[in-house]
Coordinates of C-alpha atoms in Angstrom, one line a residue:
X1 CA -49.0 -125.7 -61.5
X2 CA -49.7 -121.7 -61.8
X3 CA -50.9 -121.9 -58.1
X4 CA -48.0 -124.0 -57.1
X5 CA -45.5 -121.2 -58.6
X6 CA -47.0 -118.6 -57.2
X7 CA -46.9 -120.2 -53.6
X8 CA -43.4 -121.1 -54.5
X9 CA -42.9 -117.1 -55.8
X10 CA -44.3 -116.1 -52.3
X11 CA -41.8 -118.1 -50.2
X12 CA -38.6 -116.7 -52.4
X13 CA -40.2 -113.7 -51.9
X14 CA -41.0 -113.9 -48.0
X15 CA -37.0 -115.6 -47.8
X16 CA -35.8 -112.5 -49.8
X17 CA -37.4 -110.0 -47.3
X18 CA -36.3 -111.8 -44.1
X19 CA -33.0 -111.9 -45.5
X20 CA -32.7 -108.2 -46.5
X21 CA -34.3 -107.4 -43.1
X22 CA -31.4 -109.5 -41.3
X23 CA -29.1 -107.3 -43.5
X24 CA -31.0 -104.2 -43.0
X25 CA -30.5 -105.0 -38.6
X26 CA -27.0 -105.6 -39.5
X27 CA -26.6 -102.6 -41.0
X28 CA -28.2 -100.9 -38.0
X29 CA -25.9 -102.3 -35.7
X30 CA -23.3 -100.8 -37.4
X31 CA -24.5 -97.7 -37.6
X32 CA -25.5 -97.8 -34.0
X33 CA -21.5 -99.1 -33.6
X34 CA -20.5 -95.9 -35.1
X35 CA -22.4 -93.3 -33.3
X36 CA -21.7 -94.9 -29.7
X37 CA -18.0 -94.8 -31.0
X38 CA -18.2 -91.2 -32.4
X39 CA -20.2 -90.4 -28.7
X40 CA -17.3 -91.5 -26.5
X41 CA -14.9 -89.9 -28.3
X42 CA -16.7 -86.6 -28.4
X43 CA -17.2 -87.0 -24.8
X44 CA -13.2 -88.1 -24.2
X45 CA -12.4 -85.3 -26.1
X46 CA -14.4 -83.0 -24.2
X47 CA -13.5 -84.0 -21.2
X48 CA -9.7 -83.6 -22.2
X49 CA -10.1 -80.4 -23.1
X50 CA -12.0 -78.9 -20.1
X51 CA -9.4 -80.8 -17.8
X52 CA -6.5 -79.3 -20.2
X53 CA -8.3 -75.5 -19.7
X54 CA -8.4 -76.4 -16.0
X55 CA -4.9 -77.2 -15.7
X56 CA -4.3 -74.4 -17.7
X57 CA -5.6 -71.8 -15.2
X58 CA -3.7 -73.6 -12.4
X59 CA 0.0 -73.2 -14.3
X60 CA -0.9 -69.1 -14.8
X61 CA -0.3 -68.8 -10.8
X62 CA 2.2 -71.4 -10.6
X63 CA 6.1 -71.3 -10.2
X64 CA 8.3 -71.5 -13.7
X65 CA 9.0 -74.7 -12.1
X66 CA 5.3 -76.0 -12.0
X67 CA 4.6 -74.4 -15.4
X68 CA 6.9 -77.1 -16.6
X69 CA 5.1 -79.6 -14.6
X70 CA 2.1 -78.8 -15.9
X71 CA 3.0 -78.1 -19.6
X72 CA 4.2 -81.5 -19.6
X73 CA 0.9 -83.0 -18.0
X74 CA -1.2 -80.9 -20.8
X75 CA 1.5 -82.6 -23.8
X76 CA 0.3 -86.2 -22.0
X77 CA -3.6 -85.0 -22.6
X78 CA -3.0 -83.9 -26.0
X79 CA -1.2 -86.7 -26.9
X80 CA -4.0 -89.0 -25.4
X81 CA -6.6 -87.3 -27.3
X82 CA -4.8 -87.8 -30.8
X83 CA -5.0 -91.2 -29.7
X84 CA -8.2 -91.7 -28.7
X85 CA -9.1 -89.4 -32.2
X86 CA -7.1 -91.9 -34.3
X87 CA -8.8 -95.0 -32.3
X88 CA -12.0 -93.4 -33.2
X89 CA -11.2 -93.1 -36.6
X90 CA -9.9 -96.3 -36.7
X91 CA -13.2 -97.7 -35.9
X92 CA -15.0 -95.6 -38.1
X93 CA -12.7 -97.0 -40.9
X94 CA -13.7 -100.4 -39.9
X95 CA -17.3 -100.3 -39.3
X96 CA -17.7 -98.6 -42.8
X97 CA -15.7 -101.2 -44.8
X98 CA -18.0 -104.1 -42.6
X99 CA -21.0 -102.0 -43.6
X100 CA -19.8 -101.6 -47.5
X101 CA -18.9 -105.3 -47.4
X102 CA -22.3 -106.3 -45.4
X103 CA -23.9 -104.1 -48.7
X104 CA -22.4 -105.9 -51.4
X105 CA -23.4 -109.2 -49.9
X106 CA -26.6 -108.1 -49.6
X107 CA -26.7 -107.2 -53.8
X108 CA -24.7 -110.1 -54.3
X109 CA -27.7 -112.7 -53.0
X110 CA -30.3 -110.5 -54.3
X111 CA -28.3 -110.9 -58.0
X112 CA -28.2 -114.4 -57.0
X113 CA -31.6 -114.5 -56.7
X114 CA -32.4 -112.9 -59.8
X115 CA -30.7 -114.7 -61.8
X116 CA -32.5 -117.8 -60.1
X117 CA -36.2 -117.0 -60.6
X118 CA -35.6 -115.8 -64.3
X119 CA -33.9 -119.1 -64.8
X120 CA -36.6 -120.6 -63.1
X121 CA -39.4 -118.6 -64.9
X122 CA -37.5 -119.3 -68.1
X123 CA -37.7 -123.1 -68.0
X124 CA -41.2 -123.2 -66.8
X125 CA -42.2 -121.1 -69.5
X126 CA -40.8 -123.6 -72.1

């Protein structure tokens, strides 16, 4: 009976790990989610601002008339990049609420399984 238990112990045991590994990968993805997001809008951002600083040089030697042209094209590029900054944020927010929720799932089933093998221990020890 001790031997079967143990063999039994092992198997929670081997489930428990696979399933905190599968949580553990989730978790990875996430992360990996977050940086690639964070990456593309550093290099939007980037981008927008060396096209902006571009644009920029070209309105100094320009006519009033083309300043305004161009003032309005850099207002555009701003604008885009407060939108592509709140996107990013946006998916920040999200990945870090699926990652919080992705945690407490994790703790819930290894409560879960807690509370199982002492209940289990408990009425094999009596």
């Amino acid at each position: 009976a001790k031997k079967e238990l143990e063999a039994e112990l092992r198997i929670l045991h081997k489930s428990r790990e696979e399933i905190l590994g599968d949580r553990r990968l989730e978790g990875d993805e996430l992360r990996r989610k977050i940086k690639a997001c964070q990456e593309e809008s550093e290099k939007k951002i980037h981008q927008i601002r060396f096209e902006t600083l571009q644009r920029r040089k070209v309105t100094e030697w320009s006519s009033a008339e083309r300043q305004i042209e161009f003032k309005d094209r850099i207002n555009g590029l701003l604008k885009e990049k407060q939108e592509q900054m709140m996107h990013h944020w946006a998916c920040e927010r999200e990945s870090r609420h699926a990652n919080t929720e992705l945690e407490t799932r994790v703790q819930q089933l290894i409560d879960k399984y807690d509370e199982e093998m002492f209940s289990y221990h408990k009425t094999t020890v009596e």
